Tab-separated table of C-alpha atoms in Angstrom:
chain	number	residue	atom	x	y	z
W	1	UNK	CA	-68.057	149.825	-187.209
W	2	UNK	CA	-71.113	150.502	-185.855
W	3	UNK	CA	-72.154	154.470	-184.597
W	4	UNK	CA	-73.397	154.502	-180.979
W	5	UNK	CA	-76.628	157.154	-181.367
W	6	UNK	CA	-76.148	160.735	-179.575
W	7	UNK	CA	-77.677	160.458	-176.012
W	8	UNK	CA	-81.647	161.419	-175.798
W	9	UNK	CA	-81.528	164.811	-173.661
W	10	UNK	CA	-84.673	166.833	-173.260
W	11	UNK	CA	-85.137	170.329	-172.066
W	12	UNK	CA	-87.794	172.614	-170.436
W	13	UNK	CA	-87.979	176.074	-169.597
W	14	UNK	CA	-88.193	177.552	-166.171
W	15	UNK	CA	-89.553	181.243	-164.854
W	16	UNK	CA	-86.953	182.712	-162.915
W	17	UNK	CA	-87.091	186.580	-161.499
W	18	UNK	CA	-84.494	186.804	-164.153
W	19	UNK	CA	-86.104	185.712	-166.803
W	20	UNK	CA	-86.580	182.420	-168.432
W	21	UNK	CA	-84.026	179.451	-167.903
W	22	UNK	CA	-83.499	176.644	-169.861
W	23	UNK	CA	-82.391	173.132	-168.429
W	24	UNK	CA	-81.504	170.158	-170.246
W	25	UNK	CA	-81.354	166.465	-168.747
W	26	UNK	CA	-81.203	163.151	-169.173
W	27	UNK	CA	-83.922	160.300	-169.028
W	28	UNK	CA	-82.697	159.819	-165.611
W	29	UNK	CA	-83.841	163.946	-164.929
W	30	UNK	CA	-80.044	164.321	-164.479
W	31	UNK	CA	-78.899	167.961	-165.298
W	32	UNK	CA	-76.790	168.576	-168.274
W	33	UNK	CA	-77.010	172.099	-168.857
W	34	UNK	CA	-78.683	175.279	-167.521
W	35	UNK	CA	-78.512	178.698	-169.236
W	36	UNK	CA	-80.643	181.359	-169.897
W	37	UNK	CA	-83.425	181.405	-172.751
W	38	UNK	CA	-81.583	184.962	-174.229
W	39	UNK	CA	-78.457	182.954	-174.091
W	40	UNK	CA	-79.283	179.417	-175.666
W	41	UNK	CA	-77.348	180.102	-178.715
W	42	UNK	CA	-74.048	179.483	-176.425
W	43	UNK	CA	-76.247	176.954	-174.370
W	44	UNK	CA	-76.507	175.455	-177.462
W	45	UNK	CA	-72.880	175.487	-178.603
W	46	UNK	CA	-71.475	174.151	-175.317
W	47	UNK	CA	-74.196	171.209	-175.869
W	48	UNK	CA	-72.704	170.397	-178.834
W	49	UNK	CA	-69.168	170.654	-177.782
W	50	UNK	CA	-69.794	168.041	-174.436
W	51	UNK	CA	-72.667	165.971	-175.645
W	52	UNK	CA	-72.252	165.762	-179.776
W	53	UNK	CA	-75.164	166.340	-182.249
W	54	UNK	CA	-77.920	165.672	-179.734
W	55	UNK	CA	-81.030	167.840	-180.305
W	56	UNK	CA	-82.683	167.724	-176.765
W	57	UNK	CA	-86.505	167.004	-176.753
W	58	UNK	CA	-89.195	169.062	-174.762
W	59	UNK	CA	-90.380	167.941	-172.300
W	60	UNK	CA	-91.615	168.997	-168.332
W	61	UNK	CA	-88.415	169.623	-166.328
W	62	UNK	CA	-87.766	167.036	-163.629
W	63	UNK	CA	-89.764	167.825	-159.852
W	64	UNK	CA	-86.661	167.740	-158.459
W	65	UNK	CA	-84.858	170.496	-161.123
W	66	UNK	CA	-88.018	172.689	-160.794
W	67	UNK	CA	-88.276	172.416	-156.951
W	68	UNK	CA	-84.276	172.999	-156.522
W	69	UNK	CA	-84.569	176.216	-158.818
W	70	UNK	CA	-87.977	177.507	-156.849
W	71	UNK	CA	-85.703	176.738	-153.442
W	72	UNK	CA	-83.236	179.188	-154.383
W	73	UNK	CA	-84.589	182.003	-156.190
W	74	UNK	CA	-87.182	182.332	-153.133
W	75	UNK	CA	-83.738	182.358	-150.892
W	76	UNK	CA	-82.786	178.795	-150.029
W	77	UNK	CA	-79.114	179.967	-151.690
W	78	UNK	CA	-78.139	176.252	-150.644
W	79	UNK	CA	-80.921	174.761	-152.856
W	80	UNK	CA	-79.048	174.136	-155.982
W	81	UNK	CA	-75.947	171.834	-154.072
W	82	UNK	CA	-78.489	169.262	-154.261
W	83	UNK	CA	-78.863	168.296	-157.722
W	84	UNK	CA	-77.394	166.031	-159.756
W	85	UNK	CA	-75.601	167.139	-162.925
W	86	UNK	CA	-73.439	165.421	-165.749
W	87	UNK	CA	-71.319	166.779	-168.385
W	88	UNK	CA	-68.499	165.803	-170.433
W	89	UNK	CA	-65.374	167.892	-170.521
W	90	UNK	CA	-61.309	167.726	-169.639
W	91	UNK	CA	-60.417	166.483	-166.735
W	92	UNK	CA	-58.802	170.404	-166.071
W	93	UNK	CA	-62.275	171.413	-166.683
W	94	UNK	CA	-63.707	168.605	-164.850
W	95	UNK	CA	-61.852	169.728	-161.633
W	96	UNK	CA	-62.401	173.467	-162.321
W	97	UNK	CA	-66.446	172.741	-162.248
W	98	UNK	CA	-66.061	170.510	-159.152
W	99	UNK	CA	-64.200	173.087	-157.292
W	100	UNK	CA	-66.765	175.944	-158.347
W	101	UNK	CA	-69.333	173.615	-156.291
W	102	UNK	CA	-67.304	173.751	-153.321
W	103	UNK	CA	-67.896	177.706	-152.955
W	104	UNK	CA	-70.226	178.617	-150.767
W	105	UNK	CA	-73.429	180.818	-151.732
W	106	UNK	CA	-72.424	184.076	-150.248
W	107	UNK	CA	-68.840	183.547	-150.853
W	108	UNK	CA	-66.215	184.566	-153.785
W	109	UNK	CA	-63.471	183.230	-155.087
W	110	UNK	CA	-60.891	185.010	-157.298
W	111	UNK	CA	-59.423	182.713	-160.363
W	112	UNK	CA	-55.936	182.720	-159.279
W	113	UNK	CA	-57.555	181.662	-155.542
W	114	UNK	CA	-59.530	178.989	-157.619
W	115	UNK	CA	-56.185	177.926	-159.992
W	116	UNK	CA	-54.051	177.606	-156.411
W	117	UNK	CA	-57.179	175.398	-154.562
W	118	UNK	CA	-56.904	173.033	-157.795
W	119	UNK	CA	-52.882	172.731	-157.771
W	120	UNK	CA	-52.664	174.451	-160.422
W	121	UNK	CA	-51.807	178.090	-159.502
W	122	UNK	CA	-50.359	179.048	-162.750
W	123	UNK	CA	-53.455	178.488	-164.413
W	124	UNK	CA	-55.291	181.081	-164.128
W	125	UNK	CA	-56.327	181.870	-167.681
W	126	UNK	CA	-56.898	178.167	-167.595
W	127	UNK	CA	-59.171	178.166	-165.402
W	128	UNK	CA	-60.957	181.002	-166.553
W	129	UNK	CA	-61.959	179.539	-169.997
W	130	UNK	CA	-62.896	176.149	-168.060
W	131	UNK	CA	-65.301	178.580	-166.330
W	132	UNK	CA	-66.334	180.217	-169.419
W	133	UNK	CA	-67.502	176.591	-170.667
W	134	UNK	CA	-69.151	175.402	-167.819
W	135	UNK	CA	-71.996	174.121	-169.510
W	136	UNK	CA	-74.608	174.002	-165.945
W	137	UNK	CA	-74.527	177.772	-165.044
W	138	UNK	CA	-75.985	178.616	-161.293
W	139	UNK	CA	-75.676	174.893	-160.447
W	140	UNK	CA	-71.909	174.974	-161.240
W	141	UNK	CA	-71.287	178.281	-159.780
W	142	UNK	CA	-69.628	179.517	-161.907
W	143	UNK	CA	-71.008	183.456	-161.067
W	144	UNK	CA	-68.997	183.179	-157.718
W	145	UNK	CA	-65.771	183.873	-159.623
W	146	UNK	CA	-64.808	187.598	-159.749
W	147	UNK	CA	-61.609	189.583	-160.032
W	148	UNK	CA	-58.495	189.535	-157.613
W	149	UNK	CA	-59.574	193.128	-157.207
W	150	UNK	CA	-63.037	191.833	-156.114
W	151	UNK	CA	-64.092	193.059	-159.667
W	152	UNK	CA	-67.044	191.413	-161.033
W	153	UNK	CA	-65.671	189.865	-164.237
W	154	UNK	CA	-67.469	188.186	-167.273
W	155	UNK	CA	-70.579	185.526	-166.719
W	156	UNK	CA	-72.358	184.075	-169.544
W	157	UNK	CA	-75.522	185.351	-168.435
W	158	UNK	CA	-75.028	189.049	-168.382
W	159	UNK	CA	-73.210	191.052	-165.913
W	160	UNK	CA	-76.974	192.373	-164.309
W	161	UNK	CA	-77.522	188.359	-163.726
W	162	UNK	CA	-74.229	187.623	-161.805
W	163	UNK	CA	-74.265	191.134	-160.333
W	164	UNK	CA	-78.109	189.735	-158.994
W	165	UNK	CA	-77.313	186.346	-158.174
W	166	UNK	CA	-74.338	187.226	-156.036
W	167	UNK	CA	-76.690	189.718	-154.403
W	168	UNK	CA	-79.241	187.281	-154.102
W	169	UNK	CA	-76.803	184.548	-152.186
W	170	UNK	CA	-75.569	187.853	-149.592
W	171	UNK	CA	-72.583	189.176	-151.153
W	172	UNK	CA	-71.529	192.414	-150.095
W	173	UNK	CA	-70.677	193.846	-153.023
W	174	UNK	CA	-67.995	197.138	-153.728
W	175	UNK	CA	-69.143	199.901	-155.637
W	176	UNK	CA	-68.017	200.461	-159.010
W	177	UNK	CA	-65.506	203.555	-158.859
C-alpha cells in the first residue's frame, strides 16, 4: 500500500507588539497554525499531533495573513474573523474551536458557559484541553476563555499575552485580589 506524503505547509514569522508570531499555511495561504516564536516548541508539537511529520517550509506569509494580523494589533479587534484556517482534530475539538470563533472580541466566555453553548455542559474539563490544543491561537480565540470567577486562566502564550490581548479587544478586566 502506497504512503500518501505529509501535506507541504510553510511558515513565516510576523512582528507583533508582543513579540514575534509564527504562522503556518497551506499552498492555498490557508492558516494552520499560529503561535508565538517563544512558544514554537508546543506550536510544533500540536503540528505534529493534527498534521503528521510535516516540516513546514519558509516562506513570506500570505497578504491576506499579514494584513489580517496588522488589522488587529493596530485595533481592528474584528480583523482576524476573516481568515481562513484548517486543522485536523476531534470532532469535540472541532466544535470547541468553532464555538471559540463565535465570541466576540471584547467578550468572555467561561468554560462551563462554552461546554453548555456546545451541548455538552458536563464537559467542562473537556473543553478545556480542546482549548489547550487549539492549534491557531488569536484566530481561534482561544484567550477569550477565563474562569467562572472571571479569573484569567491558562493561555499558551503567557498569561501577560492573554492578559494584553483581552485588553487590547476592550475587556474590562478585575483586579487581581
Amino acid at each position: 500500500m502506497a504512503r500518501t506524503p505529509p501535506e507541504t505547509l510553510y511558515t513565516a514569522a510576523l512582528p507583533t507588539p508582543l513579540g514575534e508570531a509564527r504562522v503556518v499555511f497551506d499552498r492555498d495561504g490557508v492558516l494552520c497554525a499560529f503561535d508565538w516564536t517563544s512558544h514554537e516548541a508546543r506550536m510544533r508539537r500540536l503540528l505534529r499531533r493534527h498534521h503528521g511529520p510535516a516540516q513546514p517550509e519558509t516562506a513570506a506569509a500570505p497578504p491576506a495573513v499579514r494584513q489580517a494580523v496588522a488589522d488587529y494589533f493596530d485595533g481592528q479587534v474584528e480583523a482576524l474573523a476573516r481568515l481562513a484556517w484548517r486543522t485536523n482534530g476531534t470532532a469535540f475539538q472541532q466544535a470547541v474551536w468553532r464555538a471559540l470563533c463565535e465570541i466576540p472580541a471584547g467578550r468572555t466566555e467561561s468554560y462551563g458557559q462554552l461546554a453548555a453553548r456546545i451541548g455538552a455542559p458536563k464537559a467542562v474539563r473537556a473543553v478545556g484541553l480542546a482549548n489547550g490544543a487549539n492549534p491557531v491561537g488569536l484566530v481561534v480565540p482561544c484567550h477569550r476563555v477565563i474562569g467562572a470567577d472571571g479569573s484569567l486562566t491558562g493561555y499558551g502564550g503567557g498569561m501577560e499575552r492573554k492578559r494584553w490581548l483581552l485588553a487590547h479587544e476592550g475587556v474590562a478586566l478585575r483586579q487581581a485580589a
